[in-house]
Each structure stands twice: as structure tokens, then as C-alpha cells.
PDB file of C-alpha atoms in Angstrom:
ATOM      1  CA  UNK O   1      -2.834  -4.713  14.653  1.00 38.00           C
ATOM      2  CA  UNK O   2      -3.670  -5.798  11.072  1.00 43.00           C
ATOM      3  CA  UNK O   3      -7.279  -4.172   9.592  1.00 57.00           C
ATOM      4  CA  UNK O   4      -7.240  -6.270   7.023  1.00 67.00           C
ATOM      5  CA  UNK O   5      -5.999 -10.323   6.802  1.00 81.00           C
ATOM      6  CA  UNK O   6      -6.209 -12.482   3.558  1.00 85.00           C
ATOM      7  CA  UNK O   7      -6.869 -15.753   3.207  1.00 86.00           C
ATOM      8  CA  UNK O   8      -5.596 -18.128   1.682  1.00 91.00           C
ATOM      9  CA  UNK O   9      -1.948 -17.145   2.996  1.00 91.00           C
ATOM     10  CA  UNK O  10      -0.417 -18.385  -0.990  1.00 94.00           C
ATOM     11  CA  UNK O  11      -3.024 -20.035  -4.083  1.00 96.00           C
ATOM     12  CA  UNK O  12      -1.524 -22.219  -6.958  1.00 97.00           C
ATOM     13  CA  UNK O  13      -4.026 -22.873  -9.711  1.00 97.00           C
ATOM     14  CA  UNK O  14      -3.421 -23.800 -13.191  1.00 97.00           C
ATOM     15  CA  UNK O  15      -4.106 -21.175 -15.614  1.00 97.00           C
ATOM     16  CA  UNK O  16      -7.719 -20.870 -17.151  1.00 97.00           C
ATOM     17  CA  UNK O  17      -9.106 -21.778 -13.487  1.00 97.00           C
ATOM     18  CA  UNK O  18     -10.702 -19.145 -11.178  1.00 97.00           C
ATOM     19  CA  UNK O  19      -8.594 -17.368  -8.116  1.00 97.00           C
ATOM     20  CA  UNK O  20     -10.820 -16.323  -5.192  1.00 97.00           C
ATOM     21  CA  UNK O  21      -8.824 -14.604  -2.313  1.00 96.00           C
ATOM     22  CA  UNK O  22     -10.637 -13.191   0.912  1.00 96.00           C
ATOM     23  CA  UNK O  23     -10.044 -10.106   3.159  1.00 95.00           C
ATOM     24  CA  UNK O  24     -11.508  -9.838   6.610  1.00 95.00           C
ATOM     25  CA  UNK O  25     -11.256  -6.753   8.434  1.00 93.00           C
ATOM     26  CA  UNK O  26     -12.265  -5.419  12.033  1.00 90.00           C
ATOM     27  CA  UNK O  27     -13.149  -1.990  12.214  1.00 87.00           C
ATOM     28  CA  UNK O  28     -15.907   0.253  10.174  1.00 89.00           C
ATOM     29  CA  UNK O  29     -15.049   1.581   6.599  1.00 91.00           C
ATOM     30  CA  UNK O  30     -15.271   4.228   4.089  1.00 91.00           C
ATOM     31  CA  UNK O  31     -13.574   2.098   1.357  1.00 93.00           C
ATOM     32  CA  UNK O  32     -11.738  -1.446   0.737  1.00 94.00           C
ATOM     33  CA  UNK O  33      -9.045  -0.957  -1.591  1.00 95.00           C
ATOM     34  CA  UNK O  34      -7.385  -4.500  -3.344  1.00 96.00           C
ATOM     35  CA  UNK O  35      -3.376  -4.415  -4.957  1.00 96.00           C
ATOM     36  CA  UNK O  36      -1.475  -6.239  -6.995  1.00 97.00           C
ATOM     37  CA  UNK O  37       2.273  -6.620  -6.633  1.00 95.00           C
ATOM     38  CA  UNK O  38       4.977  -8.392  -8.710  1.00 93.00           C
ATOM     39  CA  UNK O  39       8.019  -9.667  -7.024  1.00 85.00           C
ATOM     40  CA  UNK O  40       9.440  -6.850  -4.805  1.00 77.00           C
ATOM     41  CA  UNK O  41       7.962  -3.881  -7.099  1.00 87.00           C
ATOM     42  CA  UNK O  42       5.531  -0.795  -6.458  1.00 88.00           C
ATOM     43  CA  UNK O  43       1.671  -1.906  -5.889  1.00 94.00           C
ATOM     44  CA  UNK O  44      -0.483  -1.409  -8.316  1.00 95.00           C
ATOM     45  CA  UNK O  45      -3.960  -0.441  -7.734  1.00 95.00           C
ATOM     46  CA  UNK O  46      -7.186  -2.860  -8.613  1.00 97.00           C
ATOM     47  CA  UNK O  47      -9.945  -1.948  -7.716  1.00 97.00           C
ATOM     48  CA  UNK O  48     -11.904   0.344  -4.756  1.00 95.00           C
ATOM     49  CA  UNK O  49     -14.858  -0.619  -3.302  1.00 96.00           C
ATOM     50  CA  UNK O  50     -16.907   1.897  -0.944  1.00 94.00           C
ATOM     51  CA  UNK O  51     -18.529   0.970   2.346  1.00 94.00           C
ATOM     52  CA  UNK O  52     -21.855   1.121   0.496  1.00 95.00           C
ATOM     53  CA  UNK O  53     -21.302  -0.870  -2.805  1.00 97.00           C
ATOM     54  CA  UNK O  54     -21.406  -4.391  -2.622  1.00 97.00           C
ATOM     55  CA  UNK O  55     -19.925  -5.589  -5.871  1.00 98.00           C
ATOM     56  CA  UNK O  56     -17.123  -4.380  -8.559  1.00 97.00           C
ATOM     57  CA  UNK O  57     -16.437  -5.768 -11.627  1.00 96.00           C
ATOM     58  CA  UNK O  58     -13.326  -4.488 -13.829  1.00 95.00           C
ATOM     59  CA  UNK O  59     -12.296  -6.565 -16.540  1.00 97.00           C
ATOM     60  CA  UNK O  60     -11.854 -10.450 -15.365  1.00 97.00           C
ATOM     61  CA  UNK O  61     -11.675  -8.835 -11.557  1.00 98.00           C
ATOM     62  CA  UNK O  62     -14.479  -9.088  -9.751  1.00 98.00           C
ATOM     63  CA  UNK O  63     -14.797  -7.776  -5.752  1.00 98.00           C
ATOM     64  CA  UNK O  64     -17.600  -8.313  -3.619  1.00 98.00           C
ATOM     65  CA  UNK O  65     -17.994  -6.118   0.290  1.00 98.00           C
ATOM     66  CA  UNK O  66     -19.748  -7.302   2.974  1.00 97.00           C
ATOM     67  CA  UNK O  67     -20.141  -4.878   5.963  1.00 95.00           C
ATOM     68  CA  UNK O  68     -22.504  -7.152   7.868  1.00 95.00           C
ATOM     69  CA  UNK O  69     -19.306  -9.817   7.985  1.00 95.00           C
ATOM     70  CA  UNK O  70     -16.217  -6.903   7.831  1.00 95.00           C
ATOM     71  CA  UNK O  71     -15.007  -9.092   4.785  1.00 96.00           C
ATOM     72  CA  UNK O  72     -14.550  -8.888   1.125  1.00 97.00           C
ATOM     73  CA  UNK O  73     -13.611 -11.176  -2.008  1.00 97.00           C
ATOM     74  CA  UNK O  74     -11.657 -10.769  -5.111  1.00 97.00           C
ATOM     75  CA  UNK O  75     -12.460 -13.146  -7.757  1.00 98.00           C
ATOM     76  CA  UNK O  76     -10.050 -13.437 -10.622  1.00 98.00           C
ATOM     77  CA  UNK O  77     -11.833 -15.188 -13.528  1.00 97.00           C
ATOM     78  CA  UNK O  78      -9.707 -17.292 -15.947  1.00 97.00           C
ATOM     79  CA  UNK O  79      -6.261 -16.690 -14.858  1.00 97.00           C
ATOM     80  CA  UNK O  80      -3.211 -16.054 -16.547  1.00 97.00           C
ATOM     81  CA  UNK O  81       0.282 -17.003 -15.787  1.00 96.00           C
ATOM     82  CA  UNK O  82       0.538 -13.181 -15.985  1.00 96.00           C
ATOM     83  CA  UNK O  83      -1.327 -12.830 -12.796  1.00 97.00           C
ATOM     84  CA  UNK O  84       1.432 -14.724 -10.628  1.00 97.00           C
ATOM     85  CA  UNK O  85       1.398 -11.896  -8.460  1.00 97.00           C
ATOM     86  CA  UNK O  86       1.105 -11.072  -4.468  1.00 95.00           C
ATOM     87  CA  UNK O  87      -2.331  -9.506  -3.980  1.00 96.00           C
ATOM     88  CA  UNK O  88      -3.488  -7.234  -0.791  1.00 95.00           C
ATOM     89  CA  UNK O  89      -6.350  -5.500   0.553  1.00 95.00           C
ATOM     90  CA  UNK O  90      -5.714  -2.176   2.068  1.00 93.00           C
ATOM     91  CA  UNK O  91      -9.410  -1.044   4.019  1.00 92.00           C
ATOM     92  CA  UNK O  92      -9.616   2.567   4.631  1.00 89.00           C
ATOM     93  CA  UNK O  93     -11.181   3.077   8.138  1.00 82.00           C
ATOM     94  CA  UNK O  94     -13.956   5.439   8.918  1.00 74.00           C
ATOM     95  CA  UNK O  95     -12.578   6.871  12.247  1.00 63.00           C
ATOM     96  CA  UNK O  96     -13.634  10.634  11.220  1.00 60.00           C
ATOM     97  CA  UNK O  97     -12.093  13.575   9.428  1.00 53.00           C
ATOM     98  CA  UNK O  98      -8.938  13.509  10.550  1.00 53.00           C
ATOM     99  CA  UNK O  99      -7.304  10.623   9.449  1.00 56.00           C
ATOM    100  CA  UNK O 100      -9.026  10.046   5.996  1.00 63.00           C
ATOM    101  CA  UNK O 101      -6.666   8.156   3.716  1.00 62.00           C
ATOM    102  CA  UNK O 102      -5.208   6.349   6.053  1.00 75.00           C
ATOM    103  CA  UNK O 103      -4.667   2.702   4.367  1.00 84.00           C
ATOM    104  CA  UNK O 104      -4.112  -0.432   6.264  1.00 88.00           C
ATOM    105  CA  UNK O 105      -2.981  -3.351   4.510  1.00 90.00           C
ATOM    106  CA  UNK O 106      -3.459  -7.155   5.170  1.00 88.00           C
ATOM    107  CA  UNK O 107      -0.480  -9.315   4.575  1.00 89.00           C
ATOM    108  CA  UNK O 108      -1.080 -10.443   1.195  1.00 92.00           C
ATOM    109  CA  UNK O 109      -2.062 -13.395  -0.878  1.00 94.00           C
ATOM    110  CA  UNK O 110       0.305 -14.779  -3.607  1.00 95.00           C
ATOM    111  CA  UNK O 111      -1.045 -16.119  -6.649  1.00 97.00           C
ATOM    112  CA  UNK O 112       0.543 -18.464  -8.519  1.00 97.00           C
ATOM    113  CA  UNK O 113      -0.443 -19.215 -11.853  1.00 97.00           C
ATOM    114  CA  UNK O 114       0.801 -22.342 -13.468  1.00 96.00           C
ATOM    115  CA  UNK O 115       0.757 -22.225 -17.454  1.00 94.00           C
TER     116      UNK O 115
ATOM    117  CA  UNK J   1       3.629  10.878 -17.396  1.00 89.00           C
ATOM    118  CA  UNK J   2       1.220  10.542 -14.035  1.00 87.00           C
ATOM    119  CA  UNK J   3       4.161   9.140 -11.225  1.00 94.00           C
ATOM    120  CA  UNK J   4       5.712   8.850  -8.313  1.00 97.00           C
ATOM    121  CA  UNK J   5       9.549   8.658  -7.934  1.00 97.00           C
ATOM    122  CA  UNK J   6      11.880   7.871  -5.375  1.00 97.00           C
ATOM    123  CA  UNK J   7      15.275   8.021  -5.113  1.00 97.00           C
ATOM    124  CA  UNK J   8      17.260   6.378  -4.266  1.00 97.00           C
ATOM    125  CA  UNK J   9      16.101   2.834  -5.701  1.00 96.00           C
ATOM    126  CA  UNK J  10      18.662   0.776  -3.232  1.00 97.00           C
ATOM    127  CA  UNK J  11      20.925   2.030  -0.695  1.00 97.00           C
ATOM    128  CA  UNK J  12      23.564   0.411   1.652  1.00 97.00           C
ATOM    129  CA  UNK J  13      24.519   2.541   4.633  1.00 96.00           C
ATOM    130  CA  UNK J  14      25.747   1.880   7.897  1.00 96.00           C
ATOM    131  CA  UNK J  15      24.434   2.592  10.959  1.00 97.00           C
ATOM    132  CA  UNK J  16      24.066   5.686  12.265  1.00 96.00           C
ATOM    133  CA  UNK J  17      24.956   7.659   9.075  1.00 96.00           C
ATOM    134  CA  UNK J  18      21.609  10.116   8.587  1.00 97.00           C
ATOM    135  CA  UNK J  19      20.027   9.413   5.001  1.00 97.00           C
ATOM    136  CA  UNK J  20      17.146  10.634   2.999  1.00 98.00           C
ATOM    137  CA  UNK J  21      14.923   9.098   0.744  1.00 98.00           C
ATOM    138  CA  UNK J  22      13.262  11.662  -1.587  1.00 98.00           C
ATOM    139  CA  UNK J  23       9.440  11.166  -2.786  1.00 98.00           C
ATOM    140  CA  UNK J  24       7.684  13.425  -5.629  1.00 98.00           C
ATOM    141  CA  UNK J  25       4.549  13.002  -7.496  1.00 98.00           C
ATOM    142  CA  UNK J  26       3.182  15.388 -10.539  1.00 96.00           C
ATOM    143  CA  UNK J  27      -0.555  14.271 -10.225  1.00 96.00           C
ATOM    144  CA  UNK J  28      -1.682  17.711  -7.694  1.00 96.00           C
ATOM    145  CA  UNK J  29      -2.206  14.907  -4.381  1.00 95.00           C
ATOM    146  CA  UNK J  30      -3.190  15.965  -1.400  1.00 93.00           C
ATOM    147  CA  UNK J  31      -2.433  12.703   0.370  1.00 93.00           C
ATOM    148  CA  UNK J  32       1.263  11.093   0.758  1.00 95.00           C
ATOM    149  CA  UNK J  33       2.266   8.059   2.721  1.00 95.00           C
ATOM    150  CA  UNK J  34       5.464   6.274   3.337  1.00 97.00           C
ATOM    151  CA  UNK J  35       5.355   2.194   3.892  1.00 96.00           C
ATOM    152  CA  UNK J  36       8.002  -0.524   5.012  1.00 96.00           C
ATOM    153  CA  UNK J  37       7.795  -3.592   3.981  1.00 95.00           C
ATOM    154  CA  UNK J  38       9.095  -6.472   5.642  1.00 93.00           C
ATOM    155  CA  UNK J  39       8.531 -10.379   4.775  1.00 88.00           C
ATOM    156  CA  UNK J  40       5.898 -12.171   6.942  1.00 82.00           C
ATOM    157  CA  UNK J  41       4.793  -8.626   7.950  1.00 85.00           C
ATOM    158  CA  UNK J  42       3.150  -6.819   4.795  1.00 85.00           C
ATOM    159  CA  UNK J  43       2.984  -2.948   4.388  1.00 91.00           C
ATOM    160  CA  UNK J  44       3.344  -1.021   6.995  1.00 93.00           C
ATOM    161  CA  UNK J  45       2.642   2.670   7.337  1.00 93.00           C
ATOM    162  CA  UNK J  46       5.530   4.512   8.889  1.00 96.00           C
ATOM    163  CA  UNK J  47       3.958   8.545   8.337  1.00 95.00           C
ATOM    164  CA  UNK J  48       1.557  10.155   6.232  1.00 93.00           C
ATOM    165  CA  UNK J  49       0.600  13.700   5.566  1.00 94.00           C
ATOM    166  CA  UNK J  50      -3.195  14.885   4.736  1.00 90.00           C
ATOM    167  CA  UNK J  51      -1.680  18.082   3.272  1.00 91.00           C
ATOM    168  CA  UNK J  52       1.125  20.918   2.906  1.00 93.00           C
ATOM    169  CA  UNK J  53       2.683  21.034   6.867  1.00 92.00           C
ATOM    170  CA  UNK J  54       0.157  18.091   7.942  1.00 91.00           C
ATOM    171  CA  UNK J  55       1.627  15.232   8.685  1.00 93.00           C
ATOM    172  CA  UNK J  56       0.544  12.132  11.539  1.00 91.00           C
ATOM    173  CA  UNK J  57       2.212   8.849  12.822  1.00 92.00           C
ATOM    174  CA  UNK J  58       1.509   5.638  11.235  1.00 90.00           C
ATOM    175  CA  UNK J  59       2.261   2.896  12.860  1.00 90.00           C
ATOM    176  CA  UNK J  60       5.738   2.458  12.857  1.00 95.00           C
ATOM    177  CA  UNK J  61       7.071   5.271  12.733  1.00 96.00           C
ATOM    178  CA  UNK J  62      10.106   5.379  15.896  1.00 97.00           C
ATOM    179  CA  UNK J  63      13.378   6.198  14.193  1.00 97.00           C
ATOM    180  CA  UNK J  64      11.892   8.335  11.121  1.00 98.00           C
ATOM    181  CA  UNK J  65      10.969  11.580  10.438  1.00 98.00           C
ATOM    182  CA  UNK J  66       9.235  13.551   7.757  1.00 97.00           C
ATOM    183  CA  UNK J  67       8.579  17.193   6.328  1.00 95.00           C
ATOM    184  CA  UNK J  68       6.042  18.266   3.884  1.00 97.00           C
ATOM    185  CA  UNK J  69       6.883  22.075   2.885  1.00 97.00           C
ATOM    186  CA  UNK J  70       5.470  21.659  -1.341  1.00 96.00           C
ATOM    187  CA  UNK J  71       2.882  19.044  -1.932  1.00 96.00           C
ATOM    188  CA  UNK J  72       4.600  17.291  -4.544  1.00 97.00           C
ATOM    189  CA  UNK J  73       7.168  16.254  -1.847  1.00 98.00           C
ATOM    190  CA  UNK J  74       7.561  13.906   0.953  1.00 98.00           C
ATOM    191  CA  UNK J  75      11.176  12.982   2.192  1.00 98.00           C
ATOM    192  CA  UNK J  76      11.943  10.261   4.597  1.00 98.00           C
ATOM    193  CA  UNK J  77      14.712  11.224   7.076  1.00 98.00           C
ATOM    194  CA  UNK J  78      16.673   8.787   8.924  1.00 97.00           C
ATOM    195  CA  UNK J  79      18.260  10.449  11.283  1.00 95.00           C
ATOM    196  CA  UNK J  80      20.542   7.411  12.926  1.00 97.00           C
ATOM    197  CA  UNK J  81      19.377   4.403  11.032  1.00 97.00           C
ATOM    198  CA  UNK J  82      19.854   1.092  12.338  1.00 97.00           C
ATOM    199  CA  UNK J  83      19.690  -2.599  11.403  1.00 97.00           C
ATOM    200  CA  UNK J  84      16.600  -3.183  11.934  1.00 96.00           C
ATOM    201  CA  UNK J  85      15.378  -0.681   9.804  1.00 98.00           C
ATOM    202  CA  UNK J  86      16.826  -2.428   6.702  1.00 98.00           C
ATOM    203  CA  UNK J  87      13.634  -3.056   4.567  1.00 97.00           C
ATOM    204  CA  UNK J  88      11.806  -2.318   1.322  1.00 97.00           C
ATOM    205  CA  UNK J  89       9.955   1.419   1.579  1.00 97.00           C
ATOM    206  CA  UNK J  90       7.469   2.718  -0.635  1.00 97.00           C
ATOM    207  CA  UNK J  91       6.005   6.051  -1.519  1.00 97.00           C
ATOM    208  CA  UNK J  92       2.492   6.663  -2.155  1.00 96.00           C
ATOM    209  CA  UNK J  93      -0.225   9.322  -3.099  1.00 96.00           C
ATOM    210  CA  UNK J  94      -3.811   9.620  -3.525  1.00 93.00           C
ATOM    211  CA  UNK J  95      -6.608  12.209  -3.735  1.00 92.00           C
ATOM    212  CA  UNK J  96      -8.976  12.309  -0.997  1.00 84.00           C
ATOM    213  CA  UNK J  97      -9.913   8.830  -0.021  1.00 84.00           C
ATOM    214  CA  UNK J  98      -9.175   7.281  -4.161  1.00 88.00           C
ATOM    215  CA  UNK J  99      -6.518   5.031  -5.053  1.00 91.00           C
ATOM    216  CA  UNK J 100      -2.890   5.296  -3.745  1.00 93.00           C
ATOM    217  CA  UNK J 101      -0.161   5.493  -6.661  1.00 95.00           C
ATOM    218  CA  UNK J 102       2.735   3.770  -5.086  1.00 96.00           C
ATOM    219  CA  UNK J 103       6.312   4.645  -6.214  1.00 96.00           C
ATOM    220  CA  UNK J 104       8.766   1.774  -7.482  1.00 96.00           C
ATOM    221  CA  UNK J 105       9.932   1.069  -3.760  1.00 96.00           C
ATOM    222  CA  UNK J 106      13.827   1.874  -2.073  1.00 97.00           C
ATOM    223  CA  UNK J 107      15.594  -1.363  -0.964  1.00 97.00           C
ATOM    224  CA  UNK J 108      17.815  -0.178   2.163  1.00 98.00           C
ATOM    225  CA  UNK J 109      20.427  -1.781   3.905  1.00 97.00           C
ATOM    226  CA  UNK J 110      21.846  -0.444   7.169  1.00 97.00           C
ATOM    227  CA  UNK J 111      24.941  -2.572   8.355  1.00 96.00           C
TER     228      UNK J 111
END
């Protein structure tokens, strides 16, 4: 089953406004990981956030963790058209030594940015 | 230049005709993971590997095979590919528990 789901599903804002996608997730972590991918290319990686952080900022990104509610945010602050994208979370589960790394990814958000 | 390639970029086979799909990376990672990706269903994990000769099920992995013998590589066998295995795979490596680098993806088609 899927560790991590996003909501909303798609977004279409016009650009300037803010973009605010969620991640819940069901099982303990050592990290929440969020990616970006244009149209059918590689993902590119945003931003980690560890079990015991509660907020990231990088550039116009912001993420937020909550443990207590297995969820997590990702805030995009004036948007672009540039950031038309499909965004995921990927939460890397704390289920011991042996299968560190191990990413699970939620079935995206896309973004659409409207100029 | 820190990457990961894969080769090839798109591929149309038919069924049952074995095929690889290489993976490399130059950044030293211990960690390398292969992902489908199908519409409506995200990534999914097919196999990873921890390290050199370490490797572990993801959760797709029926049909597929890997080997990890130098830890800058990490090919995907298909030994008898079939239609339904027609998707877009990615590559991917990390240090322990960091960000994945993901390769540029291999579009397959299996008729």
C-alpha cells in the first residue's frame, strides 16, 4: 500500500499566489523526502525533512512534519509558471537497519501555474 | 558532472525478448533503486540494493531481476518481458538515508 498520499490530487493557481500541497503517511519515519517532476522526466529532489525537525525552509519552499498526525506540508510561496510541475512525497520508514533507504512515494500532486 | 545515466532512454521490444536497462552513477553511493512508473499509480519500487552484492525486493518486483557486482552499477534484467510491464523506469541513488538522484527515466514498450 501507499506510505505516503497527497492531497489535493491536481492545484491550478495563478502565478504570484501560494501552492500548499499535503502528504499523509501511515507508518513511523526517519525522514520525509518531497520531489519535483516535469512532464515525464527524472525527479528532482526538494527538500528532506527528518523525523525530528518540524519545519524546512529552502528558497520560496517551505515544508512543515508532523509526527503526532503522520502528515506533512509543502508550501510554495509566490509561484511561478515555472513551477507547473508534478510534486511527490517519498517518506523513508523507520522499520530498522535493514531496509534504510527504502523510499515510498505518494502519487503526486500537479501544480499548475497559470501566468 | 554528479549523475546518473541510463540507457537506453526508450525502447520498443516485444514480448518475451530478454532486455537490459543499464544504470551508473559517479557520486561513490551506497544506495541504488529502480522505480516504474505508471499513470494513476505513482513510483513504484521494483528492487533496491543497500550495497555491493546486497540487493532486496521492492514492491513490484515479479518479472525483474537485478545484480550489483561494482557500486556504480545497477542493471535491470528482463528476462521475458511482457505487456504489462510497458512503463516509464527510473534509476536512483543516494547516500545513507539523503536525497535520491534519479536518472532521466527509460520509456519501454513491450508489444
Amino acid at each position: 500500500s501507499q506510505q505516503g498520499e497527497e492531497d489535493p490530487q491536481a492545484l491550478s493557481i495563478q502565478e504570484g499566489e501560494n501552492a500548499t500541497m499535503n502528504c499523509s503517511y501511515k507508518t513511523s519515519i526517519n525522514n520525509l523526502q518531497w520531489y519535483r517532476q516535469n512532464s515525464g522526466r527524472g525527479l528532482v529532489h526538494l527538500i528532506l525533512i527528518r523525523s525530528n525537525e518540524r519545519e524546512k525552509h529552502s528558497g520560496r519552499l517551505r515544508v512543515t512534519l508532523d509526527t503526532s498526525k503522520k502528515s506533512s506540508s509543502l508550501l510554495i510561496t509566490a509561484s511561478r509558471a515555472a513551477d507547473t510541475a508534478s510534486y511527490f512525497c517519498a517518506t523513508d520508514a523507520d522499520a530498522g537497519g535493514t531496509s534504510y533507504g527504502k523510499l515510498t512515494f505518494g502519487q503526486g500532486t500537479i501544480l499548475t501555474v497559470h501566468p | 558532472e554528479a549523475q546518473v545515466t541510463q540507457n537506453p532512454r526508450y525502447l520498443i521490444t516485444v514480448t518475451g525478448k530478454k532486455l537490459t536497462v543499464t544504470c551508473s552513477q559517479n557520486m561513490n553511493h551506497e544506495y541504488m533503486s529502480w522505480y516504474r512508473q505508471d499513470p494513476g499509480l505513482g513510483l513504484r519500487q521494483i528492487y533496491y540494493s543497500m550495497n555491493v552484492e546486497v540487493t532486496d525486493k521492492g514492491d513490484v518486483p515479479e518479472g525483474y531481476k537485478v545484480s550489483r557486482k561494482e557500486k556504480r552499477n545497477f542493471p535491470l534484467i528482463l528476462e521475458s518481458p511482457s505487456p504489462n510491464q510497458t512503463s516509464l523506469y527510473f534509476c536512483a541513488s543516494s547516500f545513507y538515508r539523503t536525497e535520491q538522484f534519479f536518472g532521466p527515466g527509460t520509456r519501454l514498450t513491450v508489444l
